């Protein structure tokens, strides 16, 4: 069901051969005159397969033909088109992109801004070359100049897009650089933590060695103290023995 081909159309069945639309076809003035005289010829192929390519967008028609010969006068055919049964083709690779007519449709419609057409403008492909009625030809005065202006606008859009992409690349590079700096800071912090841990470990080892040396000194002082006490004790005993000996001598003298 194609609900949005036009406001007021609710289904494909609403316009089986009944609805007409003003559409446009861009070409050279020479070919436009041949079309007015002999009618349209269905193309052998295209984005939507065989058919006559038109559009309800006048802006879209002004972009054709693509790459016209220099000096050729351009024209736009204004048409009244009987669309019949319409099939919306809104993506590349659509199952009916080129076989819509074999499946019972009279017109294939590419809606605006669906990604199928670079310009984002509507495009239609009508199967029947007899488009019911050709209303007239709109000459594109200064067609080459208009093409050049369109080309300049397109170049400007591309240049703006390139600049935006470049700015985005610069922003992305800035984000990556900031990320690298942050990672570098984290790595440096990690190395500093490792160095600090190493210093603490070294300090603990040094403290442990110092404690051990202090324990040895303390043990040495205690040993020295014990020896000193032992010498004193020996001295007291010696003094005691001498004193006892003197007493004995005095006692013997009295006897």
Coordinates of N, CA, C and O in Angstrom, one line a residue, residues 185-200:
X185 N 49.5 9.9 30.9 CA 49.4 10.4 32.3 C 49.2 9.2 33.3 O 49.8 9.0 34.3
X186 N 48.3 8.3 32.8 CA 48.0 7.1 33.7 C 49.2 6.2 33.8 O 49.5 5.7 34.8
X187 N 49.9 6.1 32.6 CA 51.1 5.2 32.6 C 52.1 5.8 33.5 O 52.8 5.1 34.2
X188 N 52.3 7.1 33.4 CA 53.3 7.8 34.2 C 52.9 7.7 35.7 O 53.8 7.5 36.6
X189 N 51.6 7.9 36.0 CA 51.2 7.7 37.4 C 51.4 6.3 37.9 O 51.8 6.0 39.0
X190 N 51.2 5.3 37.0 CA 51.5 3.9 37.3 C 52.9 3.7 37.6 O 53.3 3.0 38.6
X191 N 53.8 4.2 36.7 CA 55.2 4.1 36.9 C 55.7 4.8 38.2 O 56.5 4.3 39.0
X192 N 55.1 6.0 38.5 CA 55.4 6.7 39.8 C 54.9 5.9 41.0 O 55.7 5.8 42.0
X193 N 53.8 5.2 40.9 CA 53.3 4.4 42.0 C 54.3 3.2 42.2 O 54.6 2.8 43.3
X194 N 54.8 2.7 41.0 CA 55.7 1.6 41.1 C 57.0 2.0 41.8 O 57.6 1.3 42.6
X195 N 57.5 3.2 41.4 CA 58.7 3.8 42.0 C 58.5 4.1 43.5 O 59.4 3.8 44.3
X196 N 57.3 4.6 43.8 CA 57.0 4.9 45.2 C 57.0 3.6 46.0 O 57.5 3.5 47.1
X197 N 56.4 2.6 45.5 CA 56.3 1.3 46.1 C 57.7 0.7 46.3 O 58.1 0.1 47.3
X198 N 58.6 0.9 45.3 CA 59.9 0.4 45.3 C 60.7 1.2 46.4 O 61.5 0.6 47.2
X199 N 60.5 2.5 46.5 CA 61.1 3.3 47.6 C 60.6 2.8 49.0 O 61.4 2.7 49.9
X200 N 59.3 2.6 49.1 CA 58.8 2.1 50.4 C 59.4 0.7 50.7 O 59.8 0.5 51.9

